[in-house]
C-alpha positions as YAML, in Angstrom:
chain: A
units: angstrom
residues:
- id: 1
  name: MET
  ca: [25.58, -14.93, -10.89]
- id: 2
  name: GLN
  ca: [26.39, -12.09, -8.71]
- id: 3
  name: HIS
  ca: [24.82, -9.92, -11.43]
- id: 4
  name: THR
  ca: [21.42, -11.60, -11.44]
- id: 5
  name: ASP
  ca: [21.51, -11.52, -7.70]
- id: 6
  name: ASN
  ca: [22.07, -7.64, -7.51]
- id: 7
  name: GLN
  ca: [19.43, -7.04, -10.05]
- id: 8
  name: THR
  ca: [16.91, -9.09, -8.14]
- id: 9
  name: ASP
  ca: [17.76, -7.14, -4.87]
- id: 10
  name: LYS
  ca: [17.68, -4.01, -6.55]
- id: 11
  name: LEU
  ca: [13.93, -5.18, -8.15]
- id: 12
  name: VAL
  ca: [12.72, -6.22, -4.35]
- id: 13
  name: ARG
  ca: [14.14, -2.46, -3.07]
- id: 14
  name: ASN
  ca: [12.17, -0.63, -5.52]
- id: 15
  name: GLU
  ca: [9.31, -2.61, -5.14]
- id: 16
  name: ARG
  ca: [9.64, -1.90, -1.09]
- id: 17
  name: ARG
  ca: [9.79, 1.33, -1.77]
- id: 18
  name: GLY
  ca: [7.07, 1.78, -3.96]
- id: 19
  name: VAL
  ca: [4.78, -0.29, -0.84]
- id: 20
  name: TRP
  ca: [6.16, 2.50, 1.75]
- id: 21
  name: LEU
  ca: [5.39, 5.09, -0.58]
- id: 22
  name: ALA
  ca: [1.57, 3.72, -0.89]
- id: 23
  name: LEU
  ca: [1.42, 3.21, 3.26]
- id: 24
  name: ILE
  ca: [2.67, 7.08, 3.34]
- id: 25
  name: VAL
  ca: [-0.23, 8.27, 0.77]
- id: 26
  name: VAL
  ca: [-3.12, 6.29, 2.45]
- id: 27
  name: LEU
  ca: [-1.94, 7.63, 5.90]
- id: 28
  name: VAL
  ca: [-1.77, 11.03, 4.28]
- id: 29
  name: LEU
  ca: [-5.46, 10.72, 3.04]
- id: 30
  name: ALA
  ca: [-6.57, 9.36, 6.12]
- id: 31
  name: SER
  ca: [-5.36, 12.23, 8.31]
- id: 32
  name: THR
  ca: [-6.99, 14.57, 5.67]
- id: 33
  name: LEU
  ca: [-10.37, 13.10, 6.75]
- id: 34
  name: VAL
  ca: [-9.61, 13.80, 10.29]
- id: 35
  name: LEU
  ca: [-8.70, 17.43, 10.10]
- id: 36
  name: GLY
  ca: [-11.35, 19.95, 10.82]
- id: 37
  name: SER
  ca: [-10.52, 22.82, 8.03]
- id: 38
  name: ASP
  ca: [-12.26, 21.81, 4.74]
- id: 39
  name: THR
  ca: [-10.11, 23.97, 2.56]
- id: 40
  name: ARG
  ca: [-7.13, 22.26, 4.29]
- id: 41
  name: ARG
  ca: [-8.47, 18.99, 3.79]
- id: 42
  name: ALA
  ca: [-9.49, 19.54, 0.14]
- id: 43
  name: LEU
  ca: [-5.86, 20.77, -0.61]
- id: 44
  name: LEU
  ca: [-4.26, 17.71, 1.26]
- id: 45
  name: GLN
  ca: [-6.18, 15.46, -0.73]
- id: 46
  name: ALA
  ca: [-5.42, 16.83, -4.05]
- id: 47
  name: LEU
  ca: [-1.89, 16.59, -3.19]
- id: 48
  name: ALA
  ca: [-2.24, 13.13, -2.07]
- id: 49
  name: ILE
  ca: [-4.34, 12.47, -5.65]
- id: 50
  name: ALA
  ca: [-1.67, 14.27, -7.82]
- id: 51
  name: ILE
  ca: [1.11, 11.95, -5.62]
- id: 52
  name: VAL
  ca: [-0.65, 8.77, -6.79]
- id: 53
  name: PHE
  ca: [-1.19, 9.62, -10.55]
- id: 54
  name: ALA
  ca: [2.27, 10.74, -10.43]
- id: 55
  name: ILE
  ca: [3.39, 7.37, -9.19]
- id: 56
  name: ILE
  ca: [1.54, 5.33, -11.46]
- id: 57
  name: TRP
  ca: [2.62, 7.70, -14.54]
- id: 58
  name: LEU
  ca: [6.05, 6.86, -13.78]
- id: 59
  name: GLY
  ca: [5.57, 3.27, -12.86]
- id: 60
  name: GLN
  ca: [4.27, 2.70, -16.40]
- id: 61
  name: GLN
  ca: [7.05, 4.73, -18.10]
- id: 62
  name: ARG
  ca: [9.61, 2.53, -16.33]
- id: 63
  name: THR
  ca: [7.79, -0.60, -16.94]
- id: 64
  name: ARG
  ca: [7.48, 0.31, -20.83]
- id: 65
  name: GLY
  ca: [11.17, 0.93, -20.89]
- id: 66
  name: MET
  ca: [12.55, -2.37, -19.51]
- id: 67
  name: LYS
  ca: [14.23, -4.89, -21.65]
- id: 68
  name: ASN
  ca: [12.11, -8.10, -21.79]
- id: 69
  name: ALA
  ca: [14.74, -10.02, -20.03]
- id: 70
  name: ILE
  ca: [14.40, -7.65, -17.00]
- id: 71
  name: ARG
  ca: [10.42, -7.63, -17.35]
- id: 72
  name: GLU
  ca: [10.62, -11.40, -16.88]
- id: 73
  name: ARG
  ca: [13.08, -11.46, -14.09]
- id: 74
  name: ARG
  ca: [10.54, -9.04, -12.39]
- id: 75
  name: ASP
  ca: [7.79, -10.84, -12.80]
- id: 76
  name: ALA
  ca: [9.64, -14.26, -11.46]
- id: 77
  name: VAL
  ca: [10.69, -12.36, -8.38]
- id: 78
  name: MET
  ca: [7.46, -10.54, -7.63]
- id: 79
  name: ARG
  ca: [5.41, -13.65, -8.28]
- id: 80
  name: ASP
  ca: [7.03, -16.09, -6.16]
- id: 81
  name: GLU
  ca: [5.86, -18.48, -3.38]
- id: 82
  name: LEU
  ca: [7.15, -15.98, -0.54]
- id: 83
  name: ARG
  ca: [5.62, -12.98, -2.07]
- id: 84
  name: GLN
  ca: [2.19, -14.57, -2.66]
- id: 85
  name: SER
  ca: [2.48, -15.98, 1.15]
- id: 86
  name: ALA
  ca: [3.09, -12.43, 2.45]
- id: 87
  name: ILE
  ca: [0.15, -11.21, 0.48]
- id: 88
  name: THR
  ca: [-2.23, -13.88, 1.73]
- id: 89
  name: HIS
  ca: [-1.37, -13.40, 5.27]
- id: 90
  name: ALA
  ca: [-1.51, -9.46, 4.75]
- id: 91
  name: CYS
  ca: [-4.95, -9.96, 3.39]
- id: 92
  name: LYS
  ca: [-6.14, -12.11, 6.52]
- id: 93
  name: TRP
  ca: [-4.94, -9.59, 8.81]
- id: 94
  name: ALA
  ca: [-6.46, -6.57, 6.96]
- id: 95
  name: PHE
  ca: [-9.97, -8.29, 7.09]
- id: 96
  name: PHE
  ca: [-9.67, -9.24, 10.57]
- id: 97
  name: THR
  ca: [-8.26, -5.84, 11.88]
- id: 98
  name: VAL
  ca: [-11.30, -4.31, 10.01]
- id: 99
  name: LEU
  ca: [-13.79, -6.56, 11.55]
- id: 100
  name: GLY
  ca: [-12.12, -5.98, 15.18]
- id: 101
  name: ALA
  ca: [-12.43, -2.01, 14.42]
- id: 102
  name: LEU
  ca: [-16.04, -2.08, 13.26]
- id: 103
  name: ALA
  ca: [-17.26, -4.64, 16.09]
- id: 104
  name: SER
  ca: [-15.38, -2.09, 18.47]
- id: 105
  name: PHE
  ca: [-17.13, 0.89, 17.09]
- id: 106
  name: CYS
  ca: [-20.51, -0.55, 17.27]
- id: 107
  name: LEU
  ca: [-19.94, -1.80, 20.94]
- id: 108
  name: LEU
  ca: [-18.43, 1.78, 21.63]
- id: 109
  name: SER
  ca: [-21.76, 3.51, 20.09]
- id: 110
  name: VAL
  ca: [-23.92, 1.60, 21.93]
- id: 111
  name: LEU
  ca: [-21.84, 2.71, 25.45]
- id: 112
  name: VAL
  ca: [-21.23, 6.27, 24.09]
- id: 113
  name: THR
  ca: [-23.44, 8.49, 21.85]
- id: 114
  name: ILE
  ca: [-21.09, 9.04, 18.82]
- id: 115
  name: SER
  ca: [-22.24, 11.36, 15.99]
- id: 116
  name: VAL
  ca: [-19.85, 10.77, 13.13]
- id: 117
  name: PRO
  ca: [-21.08, 10.47, 9.45]
- id: 118
  name: GLY
  ca: [-21.25, 7.20, 7.99]
- id: 119
  name: GLN
  ca: [-19.04, 8.60, 4.84]
- id: 120
  name: LEU
  ca: [-16.28, 9.57, 7.42]
- id: 121
  name: VAL
  ca: [-16.49, 5.92, 9.03]
- id: 122
  name: ALA
  ca: [-16.18, 4.46, 5.72]
- id: 123
  name: ALA
  ca: [-13.38, 6.11, 4.34]
- id: 124
  name: LEU
  ca: [-11.53, 5.88, 7.65]
- id: 125
  name: VAL
  ca: [-12.30, 1.77, 7.46]
- id: 126
  name: ILE
  ca: [-11.05, 1.66, 3.83]
- id: 127
  name: ALA
  ca: [-7.90, 3.55, 5.17]
- id: 128
  name: LEU
  ca: [-7.47, 1.00, 8.19]
- id: 129
  name: ALA
  ca: [-7.56, -1.71, 5.73]
- id: 130
  name: ALA
  ca: [-5.10, -0.54, 3.73]
- id: 131
  name: THR
  ca: [-2.64, 0.46, 6.16]
- id: 132
  name: ALA
  ca: [-2.80, -2.83, 8.09]
- id: 133
  name: PHE
  ca: [-2.58, -4.75, 4.74]
- id: 134
  name: LEU
  ca: [0.49, -2.57, 3.49]
- id: 135
  name: ALA
  ca: [2.01, -3.09, 6.87]
- id: 136
  name: VAL
  ca: [1.76, -6.46, 7.39]
- id: 137
  name: PHE
  ca: [2.88, -6.95, 3.79]
- id: 138
  name: LEU
  ca: [6.06, -4.90, 4.40]
- id: 139
  name: LEU
  ca: [6.57, -6.89, 7.56]
- id: 140
  name: LEU
  ca: [6.38, -10.19, 6.02]
- id: 141
  name: ASP
  ca: [8.02, -9.80, 2.63]
- id: 142
  name: ARG
  ca: [11.38, -10.44, 2.18]
- id: 143
  name: GLY
  ca: [13.54, -7.33, 2.52]
...
């Protein structure tokens, strides 16, 4: 029984590391949007995109090599009620965070003249939603 619990804990830790890494990548991408230098921004975005593709490739390689029993245990752990509840609450928090941010931006733009390109606002809203989702998910998911 102890062996199964250790494997379950290891699976949860690996998944949480992946979520932390995704949060870091989203924050790096969002920070590149705010930078002034186009060259620096392009280099950081290329680096972040390379990191994302490397993570996806490594995840697929790890999943292919897993035995069926380990894969079934992983699916059971990752699709349980606690994780689904954490995902649901994280989606709600991200949705309301984005609504609040957009409403604040609209009110602020009425009071103060803001000259920000629409693409930047859209990208920052997407980054805010992803950050809010990942942060709340990390807080609510079992550790």
